[in-house]
Amino acid sequence: MDEQTFAEMAGQFVRASLDSWRAGHRAFAVLHGGVGCEHLLKALLCHYNPLLISGVNDRAHHYHSLGFGDVQGVKPLSEARTIGIVEAFKEASVFMRGRMPVDEKTFRPVADSRNGVAHYAHHDDQAAGEVVELGLVVVEAVRAELGLDPAGFWGEYEAVFTDLAKVAAMPAPTGQGDRPGIEAAAEELALAERAVARVALTTAVVTAVEVASWDSAQRPGDHQKDVNLTALRAALVTGLRVAGAHARQAASELLTEYEVLPFPSRPDAAHTVPGMERKAHTAVAVKVLISSSVIAGLADARAEHPDLPILAAVKEIDDSGWLRSSQTPDGDHVWWRHCPACGYDGDVYGDLDGADCWCLEGDGCPHPDRMVDIGIPESLSCPFCGLTLTHGEELEAAGIETGEV
């Protein structure tokens, strides 16, 4: 995409964010706002040179930007990957020469919301408001830098976008088709899935305690401690898998009902579908919102059983890598990326490989085993909350990066 396209899409997503806030859909306001902010940052970079947004090791975007996209051997634009929102923010800050109103650390919640990690937003209106307001501050600064017409960019929100209370007090928007419908349905479904997850995990934990107590009088103390821990781990993993599968199915059915899914089976066909990027973002927003309820249900289960080390056990399972290694064939190079719904590590699959990093010896190399990831991701599956993204457009919308630098 070029500067104009990024700017137009940014305006659409930012106005969608304010539409969602106006309608009371806080989580969608956060997610739409993060995407709109990223698009406008990339519009600024394209203003100077479209190559500035090309991802590490990307060649498809390079060639298409230079007008060589039709040459034999050049990968289709569907395989092009651009930089993420944090890198775009850092690059844009350079070109704004001190006119960016916040620094990278302050901007981080907006970046997290872009990638869906701010799953707390639909449970905490204050946190959601802070993230949306921060994103709007950055958006307005970049809009002014690009000289975009404020009336055309903000539309009916031009006089009120700086005050979310005034946005919320506006009369209900009209003429938006079924977009508010799917948001309302998704938020209602997320609450229902949170209750499902709470019941599944609470039942699993209670059952684990009961089963571990069988014949406990016949075991030495240390042995019984191991039995308790093993039973708790098995119960938590089972509960998470059951709740995750239920949430995944519920999200898929909702997206199908609203005709967001299915996507084209061929990756190159996605670019011929009108509004494909918006569809992908809607799909990711719904999936992330509903899958995040699995971890919210886990927190509820913990509140019901404060005497059990539930979250400590989950952290131990994650830190150990047991779930990750159980899904990975021996010898394969795999990518781990933070799950947009729960923040734990999810498995990324596709045409992936590893390459030696370029760090010098002794310079504090941040890359595990001095390797960097290269290739094209095709899907993400989270072993904790059950989130599954199965289309390249969804991965792009979720901000799943193609490389690690």
Coordinates of N, CA and C in Angstrom, one line a residue, residues 174-352:
T174 N -25.7 5.7 13.0 CA -26.6 5.0 12.2 C -25.9 4.7 10.9
G175 N -26.5 3.8 10.1 CA -26.0 3.5 8.8 C -24.7 2.7 8.7
Q176 N -24.4 1.9 9.7 CA -23.2 1.2 9.8 C -23.3 -0.3 9.5
G177 N -24.5 -0.7 8.9 CA -24.7 -2.1 8.6 C -24.6 -3.0 9.9
D178 N -23.9 -4.1 9.8 CA -23.9 -5.0 10.9 C -22.7 -5.0 11.8
R179 N -21.8 -3.9 11.5 CA -20.6 -3.9 12.3 C -20.8 -3.8 13.8
P180 N -21.7 -2.8 14.3 CA -22.0 -2.8 15.7 C -22.6 -4.1 16.2
G181 N -23.4 -4.8 15.3 CA -24.0 -6.0 15.7 C -23.0 -7.1 16.1
I182 N -22.0 -7.2 15.3 CA -21.0 -8.3 15.6 C -20.2 -7.9 16.8
E183 N -19.9 -6.6 17.0 CA -19.2 -6.2 18.2 C -20.0 -6.5 19.5
A184 N -21.3 -6.1 19.5 CA -22.1 -6.4 20.6 C -22.2 -7.9 20.9
A185 N -22.4 -8.7 19.8 CA -22.5 -10.1 19.9 C -21.2 -10.7 20.4
A186 N -20.1 -10.2 20.0 CA -18.8 -10.7 20.4 C -18.5 -10.5 21.9
E187 N -18.8 -9.3 22.3 CA -18.6 -8.9 23.7 C -19.5 -9.8 24.6
E188 N -20.7 -10.0 24.2 CA -21.6 -10.8 25.0 C -21.1 -12.3 25.0
L189 N -20.7 -12.7 23.8 CA -20.2 -14.1 23.8 C -18.9 -14.2 24.6
A190 N -18.1 -13.2 24.6 CA -16.8 -13.3 25.4 C -17.2 -13.5 26.9
L191 N -18.2 -12.8 27.4 CA -18.6 -12.9 28.8 C -19.1 -14.3 29.1
A192 N -19.8 -14.9 28.1 CA -20.4 -16.2 28.2 C -19.2 -17.3 28.2
E193 N -18.2 -17.0 27.4 CA -17.1 -18.0 27.3 C -16.2 -17.9 28.6
R194 N -16.2 -16.7 29.2 CA -15.4 -16.5 30.4 C -16.1 -17.4 31.5
A195 N -17.4 -17.4 31.5 CA -18.1 -18.3 32.5 C -17.9 -19.8 32.2
V196 N -17.9 -20.1 30.9 CA -17.6 -21.5 30.5 C -16.2 -21.9 31.0
A197 N -15.2 -21.0 30.7 CA -13.9 -21.3 31.1 C -13.7 -21.5 32.7
R198 N -14.4 -20.6 33.4 CA -14.4 -20.6 34.8 C -14.9 -22.0 35.3
V199 N -16.1 -22.4 34.8 CA -16.6 -23.7 35.2 C -15.7 -24.9 34.9
A200 N -15.2 -24.8 33.6 CA -14.3 -25.9 33.2 C -13.1 -26.0 34.0
L201 N -12.5 -24.9 34.3 CA -11.2 -24.9 35.1 C -11.4 -25.2 36.5
T202 N -12.5 -24.6 37.1 CA -12.9 -24.9 38.5 C -13.1 -26.4 38.7
T203 N -13.9 -26.9 37.8 CA -14.2 -28.4 37.9 C -13.0 -29.2 37.8
A204 N -12.1 -28.8 36.8 CA -10.9 -29.6 36.7 C -10.0 -29.5 37.9
V205 N -9.9 -28.4 38.5 CA -9.1 -28.2 39.7 C -9.7 -29.0 40.9
V206 N -11.0 -28.9 41.1 CA -11.6 -29.6 42.2 C -11.4 -31.1 42.0
T207 N -11.6 -31.6 40.7 CA -11.4 -33.0 40.4 C -9.9 -33.4 40.7
A208 N -9.0 -32.6 40.3 CA -7.6 -32.9 40.6 C -7.3 -33.1 42.1
V209 N -7.8 -32.2 42.9 CA -7.6 -32.3 44.3 C -8.2 -33.6 44.9
E210 N -9.4 -33.9 44.4 CA -10.1 -35.1 44.8 C -9.3 -36.4 44.4
V211 N -8.9 -36.4 43.2 CA -8.2 -37.6 42.7 C -6.8 -37.8 43.4
A212 N -6.2 -36.6 43.6 CA -4.8 -36.7 44.2 C -4.9 -37.2 45.7
S213 N -6.1 -37.0 46.3 CA -6.3 -37.4 47.7 C -6.5 -38.9 47.8
W214 N -6.8 -39.6 46.7 CA -7.1 -41.0 46.8 C -5.8 -41.8 47.3
D215 N -5.9 -42.6 48.3 CA -4.8 -43.3 48.8 C -3.6 -42.5 49.3
S216 N -3.9 -41.2 49.6 CA -2.9 -40.3 50.1 C -2.2 -40.8 51.4
A217 N -3.0 -41.4 52.2 CA -2.5 -41.9 53.5 C -1.4 -43.0 53.3
Q218 N -1.4 -43.6 52.2 CA -0.4 -44.7 51.9 C 0.9 -44.2 51.3
R219 N 0.9 -42.9 51.0 CA 2.1 -42.3 50.4 C 3.0 -41.5 51.3
P220 N 4.3 -41.5 51.1 CA 5.2 -40.6 51.9 C 4.8 -39.1 51.5
G221 N 5.2 -38.2 52.4 CA 4.8 -36.8 52.2 C 5.4 -36.2 50.9
D222 N 6.6 -36.5 50.6 CA 7.2 -36.0 49.3 C 6.5 -36.6 48.1
H223 N 6.2 -37.8 48.2 CA 5.5 -38.5 47.1 C 4.1 -37.9 46.9
Q224 N 3.4 -37.6 48.0 CA 2.1 -37.0 47.8 C 2.2 -35.6 47.3
K225 N 3.2 -34.9 47.6 CA 3.4 -33.5 47.0 C 3.5 -33.6 45.5
D226 N 4.3 -34.6 45.0 CA 4.5 -34.7 43.6 C 3.1 -35.1 42.9
V227 N 2.4 -36.0 43.6 CA 1.1 -36.4 43.1 C 0.2 -35.2 43.0
N228 N 0.1 -34.4 44.0 CA -0.7 -33.2 44.0 C -0.4 -32.3 42.8
L229 N 0.9 -32.0 42.6 CA 1.4 -31.1 41.6 C 1.1 -31.7 40.2
T230 N 1.3 -33.0 40.0 CA 1.1 -33.6 38.7 C -0.4 -33.5 38.4
A231 N -1.2 -33.8 39.4 CA -2.7 -33.8 39.1 C -3.2 -32.4 38.8
L232 N -2.6 -31.4 39.5 CA -3.0 -30.0 39.2 C -2.6 -29.6 37.8
R233 N -1.4 -30.0 37.4 CA -0.9 -29.6 36.0 C -1.8 -30.2 35.0
A234 N -2.1 -31.5 35.2 CA -2.9 -32.2 34.2 C -4.3 -31.6 34.1
A235 N -4.9 -31.2 35.3 CA -6.2 -30.6 35.3 C -6.2 -29.3 34.6
L236 N -5.2 -28.5 34.9 CA -5.2 -27.1 34.3 C -5.0 -27.2 32.8
V237 N -4.1 -28.1 32.3 CA -3.9 -28.2 30.9 C -5.2 -28.7 30.2
T238 N -5.9 -29.7 30.8 CA -7.1 -30.2 30.3 C -8.2 -29.2 30.3
G239 N -8.3 -28.4 31.4 CA -9.3 -27.4 31.4 C -9.1 -26.3 30.4
L240 N -7.8 -25.9 30.2 CA -7.5 -24.9 29.2 C -7.8 -25.4 27.8
R241 N -7.5 -26.6 27.6 CA -7.7 -27.1 26.2 C -9.2 -27.2 25.9
V242 N -10.0 -27.7 26.9 CA -11.5 -27.7 26.7 C -12.1 -26.4 26.5
A243 N -11.7 -25.4 27.4 CA -12.2 -24.1 27.3 C -11.8 -23.4 26.0
G244 N -10.5 -23.6 25.6 CA -10.0 -23.0 24.4 C -10.7 -23.5 23.2
A245 N -11.0 -24.8 23.1 CA -11.7 -25.4 22.0 C -13.1 -24.9 21.9
H246 N -13.7 -24.7 23.1 CA -15.1 -24.2 23.1 C -15.1 -22.7 22.6
A247 N -14.2 -21.9 23.1 CA -14.1 -20.5 22.6 C -13.8 -20.4 21.2
R248 N -12.9 -21.2 20.7 CA -12.5 -21.2 19.3 C -13.7 -21.5 18.4
Q249 N -14.5 -22.5 18.7 CA -15.7 -22.9 18.0 C -16.7 -21.8 18.0
A250 N -16.9 -21.2 19.2 CA -17.9 -20.2 19.3 C -17.5 -18.9 18.5
A251 N -16.3 -18.6 18.4 CA -15.8 -17.4 17.6 C -16.0 -17.7 16.1
S252 N -15.7 -18.9 15.7 CA -15.8 -19.3 14.3 C -17.3 -19.3 13.9
E253 N -18.1 -19.8 14.7 CA -19.6 -19.8 14.4 C -20.1 -18.3 14.3
L254 N -19.7 -17.5 15.2 CA -20.1 -16.1 15.1 C -19.6 -15.4 13.9
L255 N -18.4 -15.6 13.5 CA -17.8 -14.9 12.3 C -18.4 -15.5 11.1
T256 N -18.8 -16.7 11.1 CA -19.5 -17.3 9.9 C -20.9 -16.7 9.8
E257 N -21.6 -16.6 10.9 CA -22.9 -16.0 10.9 C -23.0 -14.6 10.4
Y258 N -21.9 -13.8 10.7 CA -21.9 -12.5 10.1 C -21.1 -12.4 8.8
E259 N -20.8 -13.5 8.2 CA -20.2 -13.6 6.9 C -18.9 -12.9 6.8
V260 N -18.1 -12.9 7.9 CA -16.7 -12.5 7.9 C -15.9 -13.7 7.4
L261 N -16.2 -14.9 7.8 CA -15.6 -16.1 7.4 C -16.5 -16.9 6.5
P262 N -16.0 -17.7 5.6 CA -14.6 -18.1 5.4 C -13.9 -17.2 4.5
F263 N -12.5 -17.2 4.7 CA -11.7 -16.4 3.8 C -11.4 -17.2 2.5
P264 N -10.8 -16.6 1.5 CA -10.4 -17.4 0.3 C -9.4 -18.4 0.7
S265 N -9.5 -19.6 0.0 CA -8.6 -20.7 0.3 C -7.2 -20.4 -0.3
R266 N -7.1 -19.7 -1.3 CA -5.8 -19.3 -2.0 C -5.3 -18.0 -1.4
P267 N -4.1 -17.9 -0.9 CA -3.6 -16.6 -0.4 C -3.6 -15.5 -1.4
D268 N -3.3 -15.7 -2.6 CA -3.2 -14.7 -3.6 C -4.6 -14.1 -4.0
A269 N -5.7 -14.9 -3.6 CA -7.1 -14.5 -3.9 C -7.6 -13.5 -2.9
A270 N -6.9 -13.4 -1.8 CA -7.4 -12.5 -0.7 C -7.4 -11.0 -1.2
H271 N -6.4 -10.7 -2.1 CA -6.4 -9.3 -2.5 C -7.5 -8.9 -3.4
T272 N -8.2 -9.8 -3.9 CA -9.3 -9.5 -4.8 C -10.7 -9.4 -4.1
V273 N -10.7 -9.7 -2.8 CA -11.9 -9.6 -2.0 C -12.1 -8.2 -1.5
P274 N -13.2 -7.5 -1.8 CA -13.4 -6.1 -1.3 C -13.4 -6.1 0.2
G275 N -12.6 -5.2 0.8 CA -12.6 -5.0 2.3 C -11.9 -6.1 3.0
M276 N -11.0 -6.8 2.3 CA -10.4 -8.0 2.9 C -9.6 -7.6 4.2
E277 N -8.9 -6.5 4.2 CA -8.2 -6.1 5.4 C -9.1 -5.9 6.6
R278 N -10.2 -5.2 6.3 CA -11.2 -5.0 7.4 C -11.8 -6.3 7.9
K279 N -12.1 -7.2 6.9 CA -12.6 -8.5 7.4 C -11.6 -9.3 8.2
A280 N -10.3 -9.2 7.8 CA -9.3 -9.9 8.6 C -9.2 -9.3 10.0
H281 N -9.2 -8.0 10.1 CA -9.1 -7.3 11.4 C -10.3 -7.7 12.2
T282 N -11.5 -7.7 11.7 CA -12.7 -8.1 12.4 C -12.6 -9.5 12.9
A283 N -12.1 -10.4 12.1 CA -11.9 -11.8 12.5 C -11.0 -11.9 13.7
V284 N -9.8 -11.2 13.6 CA -8.8 -11.3 14.6 C -9.4 -10.6 15.9
A285 N -10.0 -9.5 15.8 CA -10.6 -8.8 17.0 C -11.6 -9.7 17.7
V286 N -12.4 -10.4 16.9 CA -13.4 -11.3 17.6 C -12.7 -12.5 18.2
K287 N -11.8 -13.1 17.5 CA -11.1 -14.3 18.0 C -10.3 -13.9 19.2
V288 N -9.6 -12.8 19.2 CA -8.8 -12.4 20.3 C -9.7 -12.1 21.6
L289 N -10.7 -11.4 21.3 CA -11.6 -11.0 22.4 C -12.2 -12.3 23.1
I290 N -12.7 -13.2 22.3 CA -13.3 -14.4 22.9 C -12.3 -15.3 23.5
S291 N -11.1 -15.5 22.8 CA -10.1 -16.4 23.4 C -9.5 -15.8 24.7
S292 N -9.4 -14.5 24.8 CA -8.9 -13.9 26.0 C -9.7 -14.2 27.2
S293 N -11.0 -14.5 27.0 CA -11.9 -14.9 28.1 C -11.5 -16.2 28.8
V294 N -10.7 -17.0 28.1 CA -10.3 -18.3 28.7 C -9.3 -18.0 29.8
I295 N -8.4 -17.0 29.6 CA -7.5 -16.7 30.7 C -8.2 -15.9 31.8
A296 N -9.2 -15.1 31.4 CA -10.0 -14.4 32.4 C -10.8 -15.4 33.3
G297 N -11.2 -16.5 32.6 CA -11.9 -17.6 33.4 C -10.9 -18.3 34.3
L298 N -9.7 -18.4 33.9 CA -8.6 -18.9 34.7 C -8.4 -18.1 36.0
A299 N -8.4 -16.8 35.8 CA -8.3 -15.9 37.0 C -9.5 -16.0 37.9
D300 N -10.7 -16.2 37.3 CA -11.9 -16.4 38.2 C -11.8 -17.7 39.0
A301 N -11.2 -18.8 38.3 CA -11.1 -20.1 39.0 C -10.1 -19.9 40.1
R302 N -9.0 -19.2 39.9 CA -8.1 -19.0 41.0 C -8.7 -18.2 42.2
A303 N -9.6 -17.2 41.9 CA -10.2 -16.5 42.9 C -11.1 -17.4 43.8
E304 N -11.7 -18.5 43.1 CA -12.5 -19.4 43.9 C -11.7 -20.4 44.7
H305 N -10.4 -20.5 44.3 CA -9.5 -21.5 45.1 C -8.2 -20.8 45.4
P306 N -8.3 -19.7 46.2 CA -7.0 -19.0 46.5 C -5.9 -19.8 47.2
D307 N -6.3 -20.9 47.8 CA -5.4 -21.8 48.5 C -4.5 -22.6 47.6
L308 N -4.9 -22.7 46.3 CA -4.2 -23.5 45.3 C -3.3 -22.7 44.4
P309 N -2.1 -23.1 44.2 CA -1.1 -22.3 43.4 C -1.4 -22.4 41.9
I310 N -2.6 -22.0 41.5 CA -3.0 -22.2 40.1 C -2.2 -21.4 39.1
L311 N -2.1 -20.1 39.3 CA -1.3 -19.3 38.4 C 0.2 -19.6 38.4
A312 N 0.6 -20.0 39.6 CA 2.0 -20.4 39.7 C 2.3 -21.7 38.9
A313 N 1.3 -22.6 38.9 CA 1.4 -23.8 38.1 C 1.4 -23.5 36.6
V314 N 0.5 -22.6 36.2 CA 0.4 -22.2 34.8 C 1.8 -21.6 34.3
K315 N 2.3 -20.7 35.2 CA 3.6 -20.1 34.8 C 4.7 -21.1 34.7
E316 N 4.7 -22.1 35.6 CA 5.7 -23.1 35.6 C 5.6 -23.9 34.3
I317 N 4.3 -24.2 33.9 CA 4.1 -25.0 32.6 C 4.6 -24.2 31.4
D318 N 4.3 -22.8 31.4 CA 4.8 -22.0 30.3 C 6.3 -21.9 30.3
D319 N 6.9 -21.6 31.5 CA 8.3 -21.4 31.5 C 9.1 -22.7 31.1
S320 N 8.5 -23.8 31.5 CA 9.2 -25.1 31.2 C 9.2 -25.4 29.7
G321 N 8.2 -24.8 29.0 CA 8.1 -25.1 27.5 C 7.5 -26.5 27.2
W322 N 6.9 -27.1 28.2 CA 6.3 -28.4 28.0 C 5.2 -28.4 26.9
L323 N 4.4 -27.4 26.9 CA 3.3 -27.4 25.9 C 3.9 -27.1 24.5
R324 N 4.9 -26.2 24.5 CA 5.5 -25.9 23.2 C 6.2 -27.1 22.6
S325 N 7.0 -27.7 23.4 CA 7.7 -28.9 22.9 C 6.8 -30.0 22.5
S326 N 5.7 -30.1 23.1 CA 4.7 -31.2 22.8 C 4.1 -31.1 21.5
Q327 N 4.1 -29.8 20.9 CA 3.5 -29.6 19.6 C 4.5 -29.4 18.5
T328 N 5.8 -29.7 18.8 CA 6.9 -29.5 17.9 C 7.6 -30.7 17.5
P329 N 7.6 -31.2 16.3 CA 8.4 -32.4 15.9 C 9.9 -32.1 16.2
D330 N 10.6 -33.2 16.6 CA 12.0 -33.0 17.0 C 12.8 -32.5 15.7
G331 N 13.7 -31.6 16.0 CA 14.5 -31.1 14.9 C 14.0 -30.0 14.1
D332 N 12.7 -29.7 14.2 CA 12.1 -28.6 13.4 C 12.5 -27.2 14.0
H333 N 12.6 -26.2 13.1 CA 12.8 -24.9 13.6 C 11.5 -24.2 13.7
V334 N 11.1 -23.8 14.9 CA 9.8 -23.2 15.1 C 9.9 -21.8 15.7
W335 N 8.9 -21.0 15.4 CA 8.8 -19.7 16.0 C 7.9 -19.6 17.1
W336 N 8.2 -18.9 18.2 CA 7.3 -18.6 19.3 C 7.0 -17.1 19.2
R337 N 5.7 -16.8 19.3 CA 5.3 -15.4 19.3 C 4.3 -15.3 20.4
H338 N 4.3 -14.1 21.1 CA 3.3 -13.9 22.2 C 1.9 -14.0 21.6
C339 N 1.1 -14.8 22.2 CA -0.3 -15.0 21.7 C -1.1 -13.6 21.9
P340 N -1.7 -13.1 20.8 CA -2.5 -11.9 20.9 C -3.6 -11.9 21.9
A341 N -4.1 -13.1 22.3 CA -5.2 -13.1 23.2 C -4.8 -13.3 24.7
C342 N -3.8 -14.1 25.0 CA -3.4 -14.3 26.4 C -2.0 -13.9 26.8
G343 N -1.2 -13.7 25.8 CA 0.2 -13.2 26.1 C 1.2 -14.3 26.3
Y344 N 0.7 -15.6 26.4 CA 1.7 -16.7 26.5 C 2.2 -17.0 25.1
D345 N 3.2 -17.9 25.0 CA 3.8 -18.2 23.7 C 2.9 -19.1 22.9
G346 N 2.7 -18.7 21.6 CA 1.9 -19.5 20.7 C 2.9 -20.0 19.6
D347 N 2.5 -21.1 19.0 CA 3.3 -21.8 18.0 C 2.9 -21.1 16.6
V348 N 3.9 -20.7 15.9 CA 3.7 -20.2 14.5 C 4.2 -21.3 13.5
Y349 N 3.4 -21.6 12.6 CA 3.8 -22.6 11.6 C 3.8 -21.9 10.2
G350 N 4.5 -22.6 9.3 CA 4.6 -22.1 7.9 C 5.9 -22.5 7.2
D351 N 6.3 -21.7 6.2 CA 7.5 -21.9 5.5 C 8.6 -21.2 6.3
L352 N 9.1 -21.8 7.3 CA 10.0 -21.1 8.3 C 11.3 -21.8 8.4

